[in-house]
Short mmCIF file of C-alpha atoms in Angstrom, two decimals:
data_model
loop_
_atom_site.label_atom_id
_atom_site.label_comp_id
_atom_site.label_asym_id
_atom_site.label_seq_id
_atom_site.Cartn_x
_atom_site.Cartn_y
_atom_site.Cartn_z
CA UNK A 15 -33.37 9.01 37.12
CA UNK A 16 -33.96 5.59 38.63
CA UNK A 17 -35.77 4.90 35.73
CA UNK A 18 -33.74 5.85 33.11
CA UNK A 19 -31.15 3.66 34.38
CA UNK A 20 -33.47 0.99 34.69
CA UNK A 21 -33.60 1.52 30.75
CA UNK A 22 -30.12 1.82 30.00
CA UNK A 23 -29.55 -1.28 32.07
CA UNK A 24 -32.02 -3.39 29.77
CA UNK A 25 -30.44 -1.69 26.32
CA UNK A 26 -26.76 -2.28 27.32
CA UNK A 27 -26.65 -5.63 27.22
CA UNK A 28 -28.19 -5.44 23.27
CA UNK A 29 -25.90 -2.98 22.76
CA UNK A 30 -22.37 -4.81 24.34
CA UNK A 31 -23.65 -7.86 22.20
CA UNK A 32 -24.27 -5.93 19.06
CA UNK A 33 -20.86 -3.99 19.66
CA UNK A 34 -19.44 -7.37 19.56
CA UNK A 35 -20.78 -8.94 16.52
CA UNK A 36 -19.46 -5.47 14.62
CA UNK A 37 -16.01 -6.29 15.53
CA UNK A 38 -15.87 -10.16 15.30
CA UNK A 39 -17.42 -9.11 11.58
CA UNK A 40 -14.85 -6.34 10.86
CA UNK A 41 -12.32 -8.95 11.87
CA UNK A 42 -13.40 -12.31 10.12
CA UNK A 43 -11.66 -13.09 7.00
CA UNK A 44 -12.25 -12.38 3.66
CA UNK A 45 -12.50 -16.35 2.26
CA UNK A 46 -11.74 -15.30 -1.46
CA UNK A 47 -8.91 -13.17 -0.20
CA UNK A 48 -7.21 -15.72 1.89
CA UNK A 49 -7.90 -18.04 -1.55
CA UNK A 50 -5.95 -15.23 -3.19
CA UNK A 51 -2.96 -14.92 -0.79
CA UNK A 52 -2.54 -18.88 -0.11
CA UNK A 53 -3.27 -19.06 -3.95
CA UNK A 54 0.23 -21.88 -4.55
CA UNK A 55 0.19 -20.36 -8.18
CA UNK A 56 1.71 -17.39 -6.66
CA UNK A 57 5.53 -16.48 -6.82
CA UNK A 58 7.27 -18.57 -3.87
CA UNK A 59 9.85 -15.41 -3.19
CA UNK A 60 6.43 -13.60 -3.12
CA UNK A 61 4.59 -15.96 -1.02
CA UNK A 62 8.19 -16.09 1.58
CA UNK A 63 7.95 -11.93 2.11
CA UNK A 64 4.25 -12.42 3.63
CA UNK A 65 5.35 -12.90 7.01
CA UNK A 66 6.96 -9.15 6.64
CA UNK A 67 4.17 -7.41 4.42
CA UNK A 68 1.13 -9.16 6.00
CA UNK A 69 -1.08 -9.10 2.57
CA UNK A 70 -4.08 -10.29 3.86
CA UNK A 71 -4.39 -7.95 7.01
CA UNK A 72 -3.47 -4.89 5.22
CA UNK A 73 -5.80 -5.55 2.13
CA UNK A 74 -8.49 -5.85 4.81
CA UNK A 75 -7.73 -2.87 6.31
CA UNK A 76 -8.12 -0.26 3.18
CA UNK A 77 -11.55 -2.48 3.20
CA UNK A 78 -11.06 -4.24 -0.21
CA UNK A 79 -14.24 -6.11 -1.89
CA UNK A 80 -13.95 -8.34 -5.07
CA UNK A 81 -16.46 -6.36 -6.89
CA UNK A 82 -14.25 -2.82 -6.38
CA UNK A 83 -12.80 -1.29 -9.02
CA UNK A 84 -9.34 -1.14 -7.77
CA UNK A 85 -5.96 1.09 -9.57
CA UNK A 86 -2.61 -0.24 -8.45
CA UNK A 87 0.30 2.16 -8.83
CA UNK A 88 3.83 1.21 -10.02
CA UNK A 89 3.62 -2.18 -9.31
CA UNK A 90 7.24 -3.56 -9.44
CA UNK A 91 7.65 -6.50 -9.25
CA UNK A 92 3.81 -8.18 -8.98
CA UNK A 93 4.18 -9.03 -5.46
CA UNK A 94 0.32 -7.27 -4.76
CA UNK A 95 -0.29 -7.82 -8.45
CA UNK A 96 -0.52 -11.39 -8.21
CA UNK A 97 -2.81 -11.56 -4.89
CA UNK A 98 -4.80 -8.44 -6.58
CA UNK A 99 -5.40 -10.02 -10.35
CA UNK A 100 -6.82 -12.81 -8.58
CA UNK A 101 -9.02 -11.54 -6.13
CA UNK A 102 -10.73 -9.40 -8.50
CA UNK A 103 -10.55 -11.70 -11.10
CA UNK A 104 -13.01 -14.14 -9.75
CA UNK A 105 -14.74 -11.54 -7.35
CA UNK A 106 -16.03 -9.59 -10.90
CA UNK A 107 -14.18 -6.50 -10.30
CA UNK A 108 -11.97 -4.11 -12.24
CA UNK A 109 -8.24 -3.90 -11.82
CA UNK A 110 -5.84 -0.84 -13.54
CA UNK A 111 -2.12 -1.15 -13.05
CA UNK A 112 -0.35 2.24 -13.57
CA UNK A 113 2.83 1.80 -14.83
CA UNK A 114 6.12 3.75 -14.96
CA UNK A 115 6.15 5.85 -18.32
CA UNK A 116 9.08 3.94 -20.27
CA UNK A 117 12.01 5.39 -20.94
CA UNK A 118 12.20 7.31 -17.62
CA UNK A 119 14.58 4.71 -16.56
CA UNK A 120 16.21 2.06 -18.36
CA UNK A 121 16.02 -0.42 -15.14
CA UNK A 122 12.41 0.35 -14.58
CA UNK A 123 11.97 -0.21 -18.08
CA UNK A 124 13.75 -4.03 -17.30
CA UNK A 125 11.23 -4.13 -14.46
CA UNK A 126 8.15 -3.34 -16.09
CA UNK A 127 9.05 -5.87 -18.60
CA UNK A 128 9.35 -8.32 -16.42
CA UNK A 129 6.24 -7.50 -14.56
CA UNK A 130 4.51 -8.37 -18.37
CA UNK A 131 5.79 -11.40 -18.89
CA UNK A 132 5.07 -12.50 -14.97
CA UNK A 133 1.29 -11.17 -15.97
CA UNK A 134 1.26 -12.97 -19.31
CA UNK A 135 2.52 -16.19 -17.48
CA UNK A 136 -0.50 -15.86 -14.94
CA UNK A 137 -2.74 -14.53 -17.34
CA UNK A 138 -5.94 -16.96 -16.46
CA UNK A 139 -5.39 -16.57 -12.87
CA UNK A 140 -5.04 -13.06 -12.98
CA UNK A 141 -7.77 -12.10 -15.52
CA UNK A 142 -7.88 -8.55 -17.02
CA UNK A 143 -5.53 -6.26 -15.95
CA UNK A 144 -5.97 -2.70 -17.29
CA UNK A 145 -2.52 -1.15 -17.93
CA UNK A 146 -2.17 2.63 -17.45
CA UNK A 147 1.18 5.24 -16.71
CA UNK A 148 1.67 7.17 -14.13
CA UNK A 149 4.80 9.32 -14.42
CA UNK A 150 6.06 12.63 -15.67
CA UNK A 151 3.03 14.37 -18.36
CA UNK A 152 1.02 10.59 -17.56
CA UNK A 153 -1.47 11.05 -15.04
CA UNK A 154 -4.71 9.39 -16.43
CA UNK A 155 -4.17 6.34 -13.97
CA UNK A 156 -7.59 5.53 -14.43
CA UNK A 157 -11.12 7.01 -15.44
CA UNK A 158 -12.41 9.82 -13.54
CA UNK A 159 -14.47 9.12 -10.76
CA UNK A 160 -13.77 5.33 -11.66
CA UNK A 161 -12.04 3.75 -8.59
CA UNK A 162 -13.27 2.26 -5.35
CA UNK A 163 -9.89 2.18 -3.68
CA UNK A 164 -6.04 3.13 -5.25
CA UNK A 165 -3.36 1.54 -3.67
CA UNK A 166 0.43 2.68 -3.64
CA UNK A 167 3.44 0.11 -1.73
CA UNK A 168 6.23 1.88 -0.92
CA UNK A 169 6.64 4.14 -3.62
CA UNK A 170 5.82 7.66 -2.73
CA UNK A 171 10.04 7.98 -2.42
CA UNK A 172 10.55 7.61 -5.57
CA UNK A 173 7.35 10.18 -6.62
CA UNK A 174 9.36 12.37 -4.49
CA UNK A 175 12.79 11.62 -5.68
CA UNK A 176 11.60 12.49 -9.36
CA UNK A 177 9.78 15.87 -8.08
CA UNK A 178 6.01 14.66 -8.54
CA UNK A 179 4.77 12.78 -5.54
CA UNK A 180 2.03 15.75 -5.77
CA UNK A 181 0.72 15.26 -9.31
CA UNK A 182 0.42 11.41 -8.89
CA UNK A 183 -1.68 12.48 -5.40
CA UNK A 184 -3.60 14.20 -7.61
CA UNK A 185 -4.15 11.78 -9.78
CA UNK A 186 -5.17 9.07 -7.44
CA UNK A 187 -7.90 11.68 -5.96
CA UNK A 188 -9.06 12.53 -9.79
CA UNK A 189 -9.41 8.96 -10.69
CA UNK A 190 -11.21 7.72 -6.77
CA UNK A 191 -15.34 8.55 -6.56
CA UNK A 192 -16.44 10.53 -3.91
CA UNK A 193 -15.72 8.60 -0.75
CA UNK A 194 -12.81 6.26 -2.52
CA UNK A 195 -10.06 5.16 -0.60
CA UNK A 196 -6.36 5.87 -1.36
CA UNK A 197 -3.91 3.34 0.56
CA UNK A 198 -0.26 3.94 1.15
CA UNK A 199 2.37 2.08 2.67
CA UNK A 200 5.71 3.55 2.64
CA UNK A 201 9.17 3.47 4.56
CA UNK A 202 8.29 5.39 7.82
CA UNK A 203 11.05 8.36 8.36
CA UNK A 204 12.84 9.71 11.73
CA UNK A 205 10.75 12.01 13.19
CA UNK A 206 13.47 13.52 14.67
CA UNK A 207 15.26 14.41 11.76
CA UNK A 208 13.67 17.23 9.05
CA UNK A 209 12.12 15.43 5.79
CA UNK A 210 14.20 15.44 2.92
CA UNK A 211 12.23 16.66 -0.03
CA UNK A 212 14.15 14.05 -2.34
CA UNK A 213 13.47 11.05 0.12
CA UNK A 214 17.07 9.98 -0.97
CA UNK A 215 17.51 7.53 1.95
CA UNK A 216 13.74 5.88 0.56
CA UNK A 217 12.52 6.88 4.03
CA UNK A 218 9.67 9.34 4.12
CA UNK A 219 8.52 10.82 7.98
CA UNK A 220 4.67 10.08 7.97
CA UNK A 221 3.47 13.11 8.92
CA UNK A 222 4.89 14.56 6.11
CA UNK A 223 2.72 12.31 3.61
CA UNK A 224 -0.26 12.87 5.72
CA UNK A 225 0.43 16.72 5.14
CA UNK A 226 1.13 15.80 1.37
CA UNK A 227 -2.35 13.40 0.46
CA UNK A 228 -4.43 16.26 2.91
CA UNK A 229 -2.84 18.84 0.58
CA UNK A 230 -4.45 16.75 -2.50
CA UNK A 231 -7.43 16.69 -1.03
CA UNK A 232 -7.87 13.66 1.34
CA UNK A 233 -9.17 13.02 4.57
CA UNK A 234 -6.77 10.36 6.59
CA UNK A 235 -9.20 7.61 8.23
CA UNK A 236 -6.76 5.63 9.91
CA UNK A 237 -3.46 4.35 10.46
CA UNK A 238 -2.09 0.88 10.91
CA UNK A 239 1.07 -0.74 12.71
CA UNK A 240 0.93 -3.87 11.33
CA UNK A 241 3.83 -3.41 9.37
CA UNK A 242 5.96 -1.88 11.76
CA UNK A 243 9.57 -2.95 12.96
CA UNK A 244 11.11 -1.26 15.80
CA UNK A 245 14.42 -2.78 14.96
CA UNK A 246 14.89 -0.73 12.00
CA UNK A 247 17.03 2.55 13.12
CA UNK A 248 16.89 4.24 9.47
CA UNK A 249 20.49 5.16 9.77
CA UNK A 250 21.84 2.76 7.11
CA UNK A 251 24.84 3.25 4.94
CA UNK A 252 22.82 2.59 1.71
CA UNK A 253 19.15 3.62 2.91
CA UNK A 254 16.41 1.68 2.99
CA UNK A 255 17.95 -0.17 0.29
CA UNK A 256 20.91 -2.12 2.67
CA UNK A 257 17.94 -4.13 4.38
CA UNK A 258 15.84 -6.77 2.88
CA UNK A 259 15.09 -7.67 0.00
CA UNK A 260 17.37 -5.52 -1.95
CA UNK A 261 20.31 -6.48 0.47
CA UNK A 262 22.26 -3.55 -1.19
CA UNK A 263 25.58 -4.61 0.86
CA UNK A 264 25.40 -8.32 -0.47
CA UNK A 265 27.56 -10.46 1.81
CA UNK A 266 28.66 -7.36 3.65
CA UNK A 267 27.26 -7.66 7.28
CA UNK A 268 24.17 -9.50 5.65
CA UNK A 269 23.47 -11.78 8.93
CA UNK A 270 23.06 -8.55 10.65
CA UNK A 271 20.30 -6.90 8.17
CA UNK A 272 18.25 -9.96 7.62
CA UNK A 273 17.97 -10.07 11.55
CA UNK A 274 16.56 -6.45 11.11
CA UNK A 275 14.18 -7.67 8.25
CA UNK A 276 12.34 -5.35 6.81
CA UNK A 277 12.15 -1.75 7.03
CA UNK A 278 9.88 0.29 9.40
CA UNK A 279 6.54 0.62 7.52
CA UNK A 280 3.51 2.78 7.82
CA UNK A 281 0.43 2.01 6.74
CA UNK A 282 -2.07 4.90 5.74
CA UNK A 283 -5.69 4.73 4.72
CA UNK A 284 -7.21 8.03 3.05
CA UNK A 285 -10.51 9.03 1.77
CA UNK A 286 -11.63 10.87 -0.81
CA UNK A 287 -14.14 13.02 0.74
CA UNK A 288 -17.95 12.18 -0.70
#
């Protein structure tokens, strides 16, 4: 016994050190992603909501690479577009974009288009963007087998809303290889109140999607709180939507929502088994 502890007393040290270097690795930044996220060709209302949505942390934790091949789904705006298109664009990787199917909606139609012409602005910065659909009888977000990582912001609610937040789970595990990641931040629901199939409030309880991406198929990894906010109490008179940025009240009590900021997210990371 003496000796065997004689052993472990000469390997420990090795192994505290090597521990060590793991996680000062894990934890060192990605240079060409903090390029991409201080990038001052970015949108400065983009660039302001960082603080809040904490792009480079949260990239790093689905464990993005410039060389992936990487599907975003219904990207709004271009707020992860614009960091994403230029990551990958230098890095040598692919990028799809899955859009809404048009027609749907009229005023995702108006965002969509404005998404384009923000792209088509950007377009040597942001290099090749693949453009796919992801919506009702659209599911081909991307090549079978094709994707490294998928990646979905705050939009399962509305997947859910329109009745098929399952189908576009199943889409994002058709299009990952074996061992891809699927990423999803959404608006983190009251556990204490019972999941509302529609989502109307935009708030989804996170066990709930957990139960929905296992159903797919996936394997949850890990969770992240880095986009948490305790101040947000989910019992809003318009939703999700009366905090920032939508500001759905306008000058109605706005001091007191911006104080809140925004909403309570959770961050989810998924795999694809291999």
């Amino acid at each position: 016994m003496k000796n065997r502890i004689s052993r472990l007393a000469r390997v420990m040290p090795a192994v505290i050190v090597l521990s060590v270097s793991v996680i000062a690795f894990a934890a060192a930044p990605d240079a060409a992603l903090t390029a991409a996220v201080t990038d001052p060709g970015r949108t400065a209302t983009f660039a302001a909501r960082d603080a809040a949505r904490h792009p480079t942390e949260e990239l790093s934790f689905f464990g993005i690479n410039p060389r992936m091949t990487i599907v975003e789904l219904w990207p709004g705006g271009g707020y992860w577009t614009e960091i994403l298109g230029a990551y990958l664009a230098k890095g040598g990787g692919t990028y799809y974009v899955a859009l809404n199917v048009p027609g749907d909606d009229a005023g995702e139609d108006k965002v969509v288009e404005r998404w384009r012409s923000k792209l088509s602005a950007q377009k040597d910065r942001l290099g090749t963007v693949h453009e796919t659909l992801l919506g009702p009888k659209h599911f081909d977000i991307a090549p079978p087998g094709s994707a490294d990582l998928v990646l979905t912001f705050r939009n399962l609610h509305n997947w859910m809303h329109d009745g098929y937040a399952e189908q576009a789970l199943a889409a994002s595990f058709m299009a990952l290889k074996p061992g891809g990641i699927l990423g999803i931040e959404e608006h983190r629901g009251r556990n204490d109140r019972p999941q509302d199939p529609k989502a109307e409030d935009g708030y989804v309880r996170q066990d709930y999607t957990i139960a929905l991406a296992k159903k797919a198929g996936f394997v949850l990894l890990h969770s992240s709180e880095i986009n948490a906010n305790t101040k947000d109490t989910k019992d809003w008179v318009d939703g999700v939507w009366t905090l920032p940025p939508t500001l759905s009240q306008g000058d109605k009590d706005r001091a007191r929502y911006v104080a809140v900021g925004e909403a309570d997210n959770f961050v989810l990371k998924f795999q694809k088994p291999r």
